[in-house]
PDB file of C-alpha atoms and ligand atoms in Angstrom:
ATOM      1  CA  MET J   1     161.581 155.025 133.463  1.00  0.00           C
ATOM      2  CA  SER J   2     158.129 155.741 133.062  1.00  0.00           C
ATOM      3  CA  GLU J   3     155.474 154.437 134.805  1.00  0.00           C
ATOM      4  CA  LYS J   4     152.868 154.683 132.197  1.00  0.00           C
ATOM      5  CA  ILE J   5     152.710 153.595 129.083  1.00  0.00           C
ATOM      6  CA  VAL J   6     149.490 154.221 126.149  1.00  0.00           C
ATOM      7  CA  ILE J   7     149.396 151.007 123.278  1.00  0.00           C
ATOM      8  CA  ILE J   8     148.300 152.989 119.142  1.00  0.00           C
ATOM      9  CA  PRO J   9     148.235 149.564 116.499  1.00  0.00           C
ATOM     10  CA  THR J  10     147.433 151.289 113.280  1.00  0.00           C
ATOM     11  CA  TYR J  11     146.718 150.191 109.719  1.00  0.00           C
ATOM     12  CA  ASN J  12     147.031 153.094 107.354  1.00  0.00           C
ATOM     13  CA  GLU J  13     147.170 156.001 109.434  1.00  0.00           C
ATOM     14  CA  ILE J  14     149.115 158.196 107.738  1.00  0.00           C
ATOM     15  CA  GLU J  15     147.198 160.804 108.252  1.00  0.00           C
ATOM     16  CA  ASN J  16     146.234 160.313 111.627  1.00  0.00           C
ATOM     17  CA  ILE J  17     149.589 160.218 113.281  1.00  0.00           C
ATOM     18  CA  GLU J  18     152.235 162.275 113.390  1.00  0.00           C
ATOM     19  CA  ARG J  19     148.536 164.598 115.117  1.00  0.00           C
ATOM     20  CA  MET J  20     148.639 161.946 117.787  1.00  0.00           C
ATOM     21  CA  VAL J  21     151.899 161.454 117.668  1.00  0.00           C
ATOM     22  CA  GLU J  22     151.981 164.908 119.713  1.00  0.00           C
ATOM     23  CA  THR J  23     148.956 165.274 121.206  1.00  0.00           C
ATOM     24  CA  VAL J  24     150.054 162.363 123.209  1.00  0.00           C
ATOM     25  CA  MET J  25     153.447 163.717 123.648  1.00  0.00           C
ATOM     26  CA  LEU J  26     152.140 166.344 124.324  1.00  0.00           C
ATOM     27  CA  LEU J  27     149.845 165.166 127.106  1.00  0.00           C
ATOM     28  CA  GLN J  28     151.330 164.606 130.409  1.00  0.00           C
ATOM     29  CA  PRO J  29     156.041 164.563 129.930  1.00  0.00           C
ATOM     30  CA  SER J  30     156.389 160.770 131.608  1.00  0.00           C
ATOM     31  CA  LEU J  31     153.785 159.242 128.944  1.00  0.00           C
ATOM     32  CA  HIS J  32     155.270 156.930 126.871  1.00  0.00           C
ATOM     33  CA  LEU J  33     153.967 156.006 122.978  1.00  0.00           C
ATOM     34  CA  LEU J  34     154.235 151.981 121.329  1.00  0.00           C
ATOM     35  CA  VAL J  35     153.170 152.378 117.797  1.00  0.00           C
ATOM     36  CA  VAL J  36     152.260 148.497 117.354  1.00  0.00           C
ATOM     37  CA  ASP J  37     152.241 148.810 112.586  1.00  0.00           C
ATOM     38  CA  ASP J  38     151.635 146.460 110.444  1.00  0.00           C
ATOM     39  CA  ASN J  39     153.765 147.262 107.689  1.00  0.00           C
ATOM     40  CA  SER J  40     151.343 149.789 106.221  1.00  0.00           C
ATOM     41  CA  PRO J  41     151.327 150.335 103.195  1.00  0.00           C
ATOM     42  CA  ASP J  42     150.695 154.270 103.631  1.00  0.00           C
ATOM     43  CA  GLY J  43     154.024 154.382 105.993  1.00  0.00           C
ATOM     44  CA  THR J  44     152.601 154.956 108.845  1.00  0.00           C
ATOM     45  CA  ALA J  45     155.714 153.462 110.363  1.00  0.00           C
ATOM     46  CA  GLY J  46     157.684 155.329 108.832  1.00  0.00           C
ATOM     47  CA  VAL J  47     157.303 158.859 110.847  1.00  0.00           C
ATOM     48  CA  VAL J  48     156.854 156.983 113.188  1.00  0.00           C
ATOM     49  CA  GLU J  49     160.459 157.146 113.262  1.00  0.00           C
ATOM     50  CA  LYS J  50     161.143 160.088 111.712  1.00  0.00           C
ATOM     51  CA  LEU J  51     159.545 161.305 115.335  1.00  0.00           C
ATOM     52  CA  GLN J  52     161.689 159.040 116.999  1.00  0.00           C
ATOM     53  CA  SER J  53     164.527 161.593 116.261  1.00  0.00           C
ATOM     54  CA  LYS J  54     162.554 164.251 118.325  1.00  0.00           C
ATOM     55  CA  TYR J  55     161.251 161.859 121.402  1.00  0.00           C
ATOM     56  CA  SER J  56     163.484 158.852 121.615  1.00  0.00           C
ATOM     57  CA  ASP J  57     162.971 157.629 124.810  1.00  0.00           C
ATOM     58  CA  ARG J  58     159.239 158.273 124.818  1.00  0.00           C
ATOM     59  CA  LEU J  59     158.032 157.516 121.036  1.00  0.00           C
ATOM     60  CA  HIS J  60     158.321 153.364 120.648  1.00  0.00           C
ATOM     61  CA  ILE J  61     157.607 151.194 117.586  1.00  0.00           C
ATOM     62  CA  LEU J  62     156.582 147.390 117.154  1.00  0.00           C
ATOM     63  CA  ASN J  63     156.684 146.521 113.266  1.00  0.00           C
ATOM     64  CA  ARG J  64     154.904 143.206 112.060  1.00  0.00           C
ATOM     65  CA  THR J  65     155.361 142.329 109.321  1.00  0.00           C
ATOM     66  CA  GLU J  66     151.426 142.041 107.869  1.00  0.00           C
ATOM     67  CA  LYS J  67     148.220 143.102 108.666  1.00  0.00           C
ATOM     68  CA  ASN J  68     146.993 140.274 111.068  1.00  0.00           C
ATOM     69  CA  GLY J  69     144.154 142.151 112.786  1.00  0.00           C
ATOM     70  CA  LEU J  70     144.478 144.872 115.966  1.00  0.00           C
ATOM     71  CA  GLY J  71     144.117 141.581 118.429  1.00  0.00           C
ATOM     72  CA  THR J  72     146.776 140.407 118.166  1.00  0.00           C
ATOM     73  CA  ALA J  73     148.291 143.464 117.602  1.00  0.00           C
ATOM     74  CA  TYR J  74     148.197 144.101 121.189  1.00  0.00           C
ATOM     75  CA  ILE J  75     148.817 141.123 122.709  1.00  0.00           C
ATOM     76  CA  ALA J  76     152.354 141.898 120.988  1.00  0.00           C
ATOM     77  CA  GLY J  77     151.905 145.737 122.655  1.00  0.00           C
ATOM     78  CA  PHE J  78     150.920 144.165 125.192  1.00  0.00           C
ATOM     79  CA  HIS J  79     153.955 141.650 125.992  1.00  0.00           C
ATOM     80  CA  TRP J  80     155.912 144.719 124.780  1.00  0.00           C
ATOM     81  CA  CYS J  81     155.191 146.986 127.891  1.00  0.00           C
ATOM     82  CA  LEU J  82     155.122 143.667 130.100  1.00  0.00           C
ATOM     83  CA  GLU J  83     158.547 143.117 129.508  1.00  0.00           C
ATOM     84  CA  ARG J  84     159.665 146.355 131.100  1.00  0.00           C
ATOM     85  CA  ASP J  85     158.228 147.872 133.729  1.00  0.00           C
ATOM     86  CA  TYR J  86     155.394 149.549 133.068  1.00  0.00           C
ATOM     87  CA  LYS J  87     153.318 149.725 135.640  1.00  0.00           C
ATOM     88  CA  TYR J  88     150.392 151.543 134.368  1.00  0.00           C
ATOM     89  CA  ILE J  89     149.000 149.736 129.893  1.00  0.00           C
ATOM     90  CA  CYS J  90     146.244 151.104 128.042  1.00  0.00           C
ATOM     91  CA  GLU J  91     144.785 151.130 125.117  1.00  0.00           C
ATOM     92  CA  MET J  92     143.314 154.157 121.991  1.00  0.00           C
ATOM     93  CA  ASP J  93     142.678 154.042 118.866  1.00  0.00           C
ATOM     94  CA  CYS J  94     144.528 156.124 115.820  1.00  0.00           C
ATOM     95  CA  ASP J  95     142.311 158.169 114.591  1.00  0.00           C
ATOM     96  CA  PHE J  96     140.778 160.516 116.977  1.00  0.00           C
ATOM     97  CA  SER J  97     137.761 158.015 117.604  1.00  0.00           C
ATOM     98  CA  HIS J  98     138.993 158.057 121.182  1.00  0.00           C
ATOM     99  CA  ASN J  99     140.595 161.908 123.153  1.00  0.00           C
ATOM    100  CA  PRO J 100     143.361 161.538 124.417  1.00  0.00           C
ATOM    101  CA  LYS J 101     142.602 163.707 126.581  1.00  0.00           C
ATOM    102  CA  ASP J 102     140.596 161.374 128.746  1.00  0.00           C
ATOM    103  CA  LEU J 103     143.541 158.644 128.882  1.00  0.00           C
ATOM    104  CA  ASN J 104     144.193 161.345 132.569  1.00  0.00           C
ATOM    105  CA  GLN J 105     140.767 160.018 134.477  1.00  0.00           C
ATOM    106  CA  LEU J 106     142.023 156.185 132.774  1.00  0.00           C
ATOM    107  CA  ILE J 107     145.082 155.770 134.430  1.00  0.00           C
ATOM    108  CA  GLU J 108     144.155 157.851 137.614  1.00  0.00           C
ATOM    109  CA  GLN J 109     140.884 155.342 138.264  1.00  0.00           C
ATOM    110  CA  CYS J 110     143.859 152.175 137.924  1.00  0.00           C
ATOM    111  CA  GLU J 111     146.446 154.376 139.735  1.00  0.00           C
ATOM    112  CA  ASN J 112     143.468 154.117 142.396  1.00  0.00           C
ATOM    113  CA  GLY J 113     142.941 150.553 142.484  1.00  0.00           C
ATOM    114  CA  SER J 114     141.198 149.615 139.554  1.00  0.00           C
ATOM    115  CA  ASP J 115     142.280 146.883 137.732  1.00  0.00           C
ATOM    116  CA  MET J 116     141.046 147.820 134.755  1.00  0.00           C
ATOM    117  CA  SER J 117     139.263 151.101 133.596  1.00  0.00           C
ATOM    118  CA  ILE J 118     137.005 151.852 130.833  1.00  0.00           C
ATOM    119  CA  GLY J 119     136.307 154.795 128.603  1.00  0.00           C
ATOM    120  CA  SER J 120     132.637 153.857 127.944  1.00  0.00           C
ATOM    121  CA  ARG J 121     130.182 155.613 124.851  1.00  0.00           C
ATOM    122  CA  TYR J 122     127.609 153.536 126.805  1.00  0.00           C
ATOM    123  CA  VAL J 123     127.803 153.799 131.367  1.00  0.00           C
ATOM    124  CA  GLY J 124     124.139 154.289 133.132  1.00  0.00           C
ATOM    125  CA  GLY J 125     122.005 154.359 129.477  1.00  0.00           C
ATOM    126  CA  VAL J 126     123.325 158.236 128.334  1.00  0.00           C
ATOM    127  CA  VAL J 127     124.369 156.877 124.498  1.00  0.00           C
ATOM    128  CA  ASN J 128     127.439 159.473 124.006  1.00  0.00           C
ATOM    129  CA  VAL J 129     128.793 158.490 119.877  1.00  0.00           C
ATOM    130  CA  VAL J 130     129.142 161.486 117.865  1.00  0.00           C
ATOM    131  CA  ASN J 131     129.083 162.051 114.210  1.00  0.00           C
ATOM    132  CA  TRP J 132     128.427 157.997 113.606  1.00  0.00           C
ATOM    133  CA  PRO J 133     125.695 157.305 111.364  1.00  0.00           C
ATOM    134  CA  MET J 134     122.238 155.875 113.599  1.00  0.00           C
ATOM    135  CA  GLY J 135     122.522 152.322 112.413  1.00  0.00           C
ATOM    136  CA  ARG J 136     126.151 152.115 113.413  1.00  0.00           C
ATOM    137  CA  VAL J 137     124.812 153.307 116.573  1.00  0.00           C
ATOM    138  CA  LEU J 138     122.150 151.591 117.130  1.00  0.00           C
ATOM    139  CA  MET J 139     123.965 148.458 116.049  1.00  0.00           C
ATOM    140  CA  SER J 140     127.088 149.429 119.139  1.00  0.00           C
ATOM    141  CA  PHE J 141     124.385 149.807 121.598  1.00  0.00           C
ATOM    142  CA  TYR J 142     122.642 146.478 121.240  1.00  0.00           C
ATOM    143  CA  ALA J 143     125.567 144.425 120.268  1.00  0.00           C
ATOM    144  CA  SER J 144     127.225 145.626 124.026  1.00  0.00           C
ATOM    145  CA  LYS J 145     122.998 144.639 124.759  1.00  0.00           C
ATOM    146  CA  TYR J 146     123.479 140.726 123.493  1.00  0.00           C
ATOM    147  CA  VAL J 147     127.150 140.861 125.208  1.00  0.00           C
ATOM    148  CA  ARG J 148     126.315 141.825 128.859  1.00  0.00           C
ATOM    149  CA  ILE J 149     122.840 139.328 128.388  1.00  0.00           C
ATOM    150  CA  VAL J 150     125.225 136.194 126.662  1.00  0.00           C
ATOM    151  CA  THR J 151     128.565 136.760 129.056  1.00  0.00           C
ATOM    152  CA  GLY J 152     126.613 138.286 132.123  1.00  0.00           C
ATOM    153  CA  MET J 153     129.376 141.063 132.599  1.00  0.00           C
ATOM    154  CA  LYS J 154     127.832 144.067 134.185  1.00  0.00           C
ATOM    155  CA  ILE J 155     129.600 146.646 131.871  1.00  0.00           C
ATOM    156  CA  TYR J 156     128.138 148.598 129.009  1.00  0.00           C
ATOM    157  CA  ASP J 157     130.818 149.120 126.800  1.00  0.00           C
ATOM    158  CA  THR J 158     131.681 145.215 126.132  1.00  0.00           C
ATOM    159  CA  THR J 159     133.190 146.315 122.903  1.00  0.00           C
ATOM    160  CA  ALA J 160     135.373 149.647 123.833  1.00  0.00           C
ATOM    161  CA  GLY J 161     138.232 149.183 122.373  1.00  0.00           C
ATOM    162  CA  PHE J 162     139.390 152.844 124.801  1.00  0.00           C
ATOM    163  CA  VAL J 163     141.135 150.873 128.066  1.00  0.00           C
ATOM    164  CA  CYS J 164     144.102 151.246 131.143  1.00  0.00           C
ATOM    165  CA  TYR J 165     145.261 148.103 132.754  1.00  0.00           C
ATOM    166  CA  LYS J 166     147.097 147.673 135.410  1.00  0.00           C
ATOM    167  CA  ARG J 167     150.368 145.253 134.745  1.00  0.00           C
ATOM    168  CA  GLU J 168     149.499 142.913 136.991  1.00  0.00           C
ATOM    169  CA  THR J 169     145.548 142.115 135.518  1.00  0.00           C
ATOM    170  CA  LEU J 170     147.008 141.820 131.279  1.00  0.00           C
ATOM    171  CA  ASP J 171     150.408 139.688 133.723  1.00  0.00           C
ATOM    172  CA  SER J 172     146.776 137.193 135.298  1.00  0.00           C
ATOM    173  CA  ILE J 173     144.658 136.582 132.691  1.00  0.00           C
ATOM    174  CA  GLY J 174     145.801 134.529 130.384  1.00  0.00           C
ATOM    175  CA  ILE J 175     146.658 136.805 126.836  1.00  0.00           C
ATOM    176  CA  ASP J 176     148.105 134.555 125.440  1.00  0.00           C
ATOM    177  CA  ASP J 177     145.193 132.503 124.873  1.00  0.00           C
ATOM    178  CA  ILE J 178     142.997 134.068 122.777  1.00  0.00           C
ATOM    179  CA  LYS J 179     142.405 134.042 119.158  1.00  0.00           C
ATOM    180  CA  PHE J 180     140.421 136.814 118.394  1.00  0.00           C
ATOM    181  CA  LYS J 181     140.948 139.740 116.776  1.00  0.00           C
ATOM    182  CA  GLY J 182     138.393 142.299 116.001  1.00  0.00           C
ATOM    183  CA  TYR J 183     135.555 143.692 118.797  1.00  0.00           C
ATOM    184  CA  ALA J 184     135.353 139.834 120.083  1.00  0.00           C
ATOM    185  CA  PHE J 185     139.341 140.503 121.114  1.00  0.00           C
ATOM    186  CA  GLN J 186     138.185 143.657 123.028  1.00  0.00           C
ATOM    187  CA  ILE J 187     134.826 141.055 124.679  1.00  0.00           C
ATOM    188  CA  GLU J 188     137.678 139.121 125.448  1.00  0.00           C
ATOM    189  CA  MET J 189     139.832 140.735 127.513  1.00  0.00           C
ATOM    190  CA  LYS J 190     136.270 142.382 129.407  1.00  0.00           C
ATOM    191  CA  PHE J 191     135.488 138.981 130.287  1.00  0.00           C
ATOM    192  CA  ARG J 192     138.682 137.203 131.460  1.00  0.00           C
ATOM    193  CA  THR J 193     139.164 140.227 134.014  1.00  0.00           C
ATOM    194  CA  TRP J 194     135.206 139.476 134.702  1.00  0.00           C
ATOM    195  CA  ARG J 195     135.557 136.183 135.090  1.00  0.00           C
ATOM    196  CA  LYS J 196     138.842 136.795 137.932  1.00  0.00           C
ATOM    197  CA  LYS J 197     136.722 139.251 140.034  1.00  0.00           C
ATOM    198  CA  LEU J 198     139.392 142.475 138.981  1.00  0.00           C
ATOM    199  CA  LYS J 199     138.212 145.561 140.144  1.00  0.00           C
ATOM    200  CA  ILE J 200     136.663 147.570 137.276  1.00  0.00           C
ATOM    201  CA  THR J 201     135.208 151.046 136.569  1.00  0.00           C
ATOM    202  CA  GLU J 202     133.604 152.320 133.503  1.00  0.00           C
ATOM    203  CA  VAL J 203     134.379 156.125 132.850  1.00  0.00           C
ATOM    204  CA  PRO J 204     132.284 158.300 130.748  1.00  0.00           C
ATOM    205  CA  ILE J 205     133.965 159.215 127.380  1.00  0.00           C
ATOM    206  CA  ILE J 206     132.818 160.700 124.462  1.00  0.00           C
ATOM    207  CA  PHE J 207     133.670 159.322 121.419  1.00  0.00           C
ATOM    208  CA  THR J 208     133.786 160.706 118.182  1.00  0.00           C
ATOM    209  CA  ASP J 209     133.955 159.333 114.339  1.00  0.00           C
ATOM    210  CA  ARG J 210     137.209 159.043 112.278  1.00  0.00           C
ATOM    211  CA  THR J 211     137.147 161.881 110.558  1.00  0.00           C
ATOM    212  CA  LEU J 212     140.145 161.537 108.211  1.00  0.00           C
ATOM    213  CA  GLY J 213     141.449 157.511 106.826  1.00  0.00           C
ATOM    214  CA  THR J 214     139.003 154.748 107.047  1.00  0.00           C
ATOM    215  CA  SER J 215     137.640 152.534 109.415  1.00  0.00           C
ATOM    216  CA  LYS J 216     139.276 148.602 108.893  1.00  0.00           C
ATOM    217  CA  MET J 217     136.007 147.220 110.386  1.00  0.00           C
ATOM    218  CA  SER J 218     134.155 144.206 107.943  1.00  0.00           C
ATOM    219  CA  THR J 219     131.500 141.806 108.303  1.00  0.00           C
ATOM    220  CA  HIS J 220     133.841 139.255 108.919  1.00  0.00           C
ATOM    221  CA  ILE J 221     135.350 141.127 112.338  1.00  0.00           C
ATOM    222  CA  PHE J 222     131.064 141.352 113.134  1.00  0.00           C
ATOM    223  CA  ARG J 223     130.305 136.980 112.247  1.00  0.00           C
ATOM    224  CA  GLU J 224     133.419 137.055 114.876  1.00  0.00           C
ATOM    225  CA  ALA J 225     132.267 139.367 117.547  1.00  0.00           C
ATOM    226  CA  LEU J 226     128.547 136.958 116.773  1.00  0.00           C
ATOM    227  CA  PHE J 227     129.037 133.613 117.058  1.00  0.00           C
ATOM    228  CA  GLY J 228     132.254 135.012 119.592  1.00  0.00           C
ATOM    229  CA  VAL J 229     130.889 135.464 122.434  1.00  0.00           C
ATOM    230  CA  ILE J 230     128.417 132.818 122.959  1.00  0.00           C
ATOM    231  CA  GLU J 231     131.194 130.396 121.824  1.00  0.00           C
ATOM    232  CA  LEU J 232     132.836 132.587 125.162  1.00  0.00           C
ATOM    233  CA  LYS J 233     130.723 131.982 127.552  1.00  0.00           C
ATOM    234  CA  LEU J 234     129.929 128.302 126.166  1.00  0.00           C
ATOM    235  CA  LYS J 235     133.928 128.311 127.295  1.00  0.00           C
ATOM    236  CA  SER J 236     133.776 129.734 131.004  1.00  0.00           C
ATOM    237  CA  ILE J 237     130.933 126.749 131.348  1.00  0.00           C
ATOM    238  CA  PHE J 238     132.666 123.356 131.120  1.00  0.00           C
ATOM    239  CA  GLY J 239     135.318 125.885 133.294  1.00  0.00           C
ATOM    240  CA  LYS J 240     138.042 125.455 129.945  1.00  0.00           C
ATOM    241  CA  PHE J 241     139.370 128.922 131.044  1.00  0.00           C
TER     242      PHE J 241
HETATM  243  N1  GDP G   1     147.898 146.850 113.474  1.00  0.00           N
HETATM  244  C1  GDP G   1     146.873 147.020 113.344  1.00  0.00           C
HETATM  245  N2  GDP G   1     145.856 147.996 113.488  1.00  0.00           N
HETATM  246  C2  GDP G   1     144.950 147.961 113.433  1.00  0.00           C
HETATM  247  C3  GDP G   1     144.143 146.175 112.492  1.00  0.00           C
HETATM  248  N3  GDP G   1     143.407 146.953 112.052  1.00  0.00           N
HETATM  249  C4  GDP G   1     143.154 147.414 112.676  1.00  0.00           C
HETATM  250  N4  GDP G   1     143.386 148.767 113.138  1.00  0.00           N
HETATM  251  C5  GDP G   1     143.530 149.416 114.096  1.00  0.00           C
HETATM  252  O1  GDP G   1     142.791 150.090 115.565  1.00  0.00           O
HETATM  253  C6  GDP G   1     141.937 151.446 115.537  1.00  0.00           C
HETATM  254  C7  GDP G   1     140.716 151.043 115.623  1.00  0.00           C
HETATM  255  O2  GDP G   1     140.565 150.635 114.018  1.00  0.00           O
HETATM  256  P1  GDP G   1     139.137 151.829 113.277  1.00  0.00           P
HETATM  257  O3  GDP G   1     139.504 150.701 111.873  1.00  0.00           O
HETATM  258  O4  GDP G   1     139.198 152.911 113.569  1.00  0.00           O
HETATM  259  O5  GDP G   1     137.942 150.201 113.341  1.00  0.00           O
HETATM  260  P2  GDP G   1     136.713 150.924 114.429  1.00  0.00           P
HETATM  261  O6  GDP G   1     136.543 151.759 114.498  1.00  0.00           O
HETATM  262  O7  GDP G   1     136.198 150.205 114.935  1.00  0.00           O
HETATM  263  O8  GDP G   1     135.928 151.166 112.960  1.00  0.00           O
HETATM  264  C8  GDP G   1     143.560 152.601 114.046  1.00  0.00           C
HETATM  265  O9  GDP G   1     144.040 152.800 114.975  1.00  0.00           O
HETATM  266  C9  GDP G   1     143.491 151.081 113.308  1.00  0.00           C
HETATM  267  O10 GDP G   1     144.357 151.414 112.558  1.00  0.00           O
HETATM  268  C10 GDP G   1     145.306 146.047 111.981  1.00  0.00           C
HETATM  269  O11 GDP G   1     144.765 144.707 111.589  1.00  0.00           O
HETATM  270  N5  GDP G   1     146.809 146.180 112.531  1.00  0.00           N
HETATM  271 MG1   MG G   2     137.851 153.715 114.484  1.00  0.00          MG
END
């Protein structure tokens, strides 16, 4: 049984999925991959299922019936992994914004004592983002700052979606109570880990915006994060965690 797995949520990633699977399979012979697909109309799941004959014991898929947001896809994926024996459980996007090679570093941090390691775009005030329009870079950078100020978390990239967790972390932070679906989900995962005083490490990475396929970011997801952060802080003040 392997100890390490990366979860990739997908919705209409037909342009990226095959190269992504092949890239992850080449990284470390012991690394497993779980794709959580929300019945993508473009047939993303079919490509994964075809590749399973080549990587039968390392490539897994969880098919959900409808698009229900990245947060719930991850929670389903976390449960799938926790029901098995994985010790290190990572999350990564399918669009190559995260360089799969950086997974090695994230896993290594957890092997060396971190409870959560984050692939961070903004560590030390440096902005490591390639290909985003300046407006989006500034929005994301200041959003991260806003979250840091409201929540008090000492984390630079609070909305990052490139993370490795020790299984004990996922076991202990109450993942089933999270209702958020977009960036707010990523923020709450960090907030819960931080509130438990677990060890969080940020690893600097370079984030490159997708060149193929389209973003699923929406104003709804943005609003959820904007107000969700305040909700999180209030809940924690009134002891609702
Ligand atoms: N299963 C699932 N995956 C999703 C959903 N929304 C986004 N994703 C995936 O989550 C990852 C990040 O989404 P992306 O559109 O790149 O967001 P952005 O980077 O914030 O623009 C990609 O792998 C998407 O395919 C969803 O509702 N369900
Ligand atoms: Mg993306």
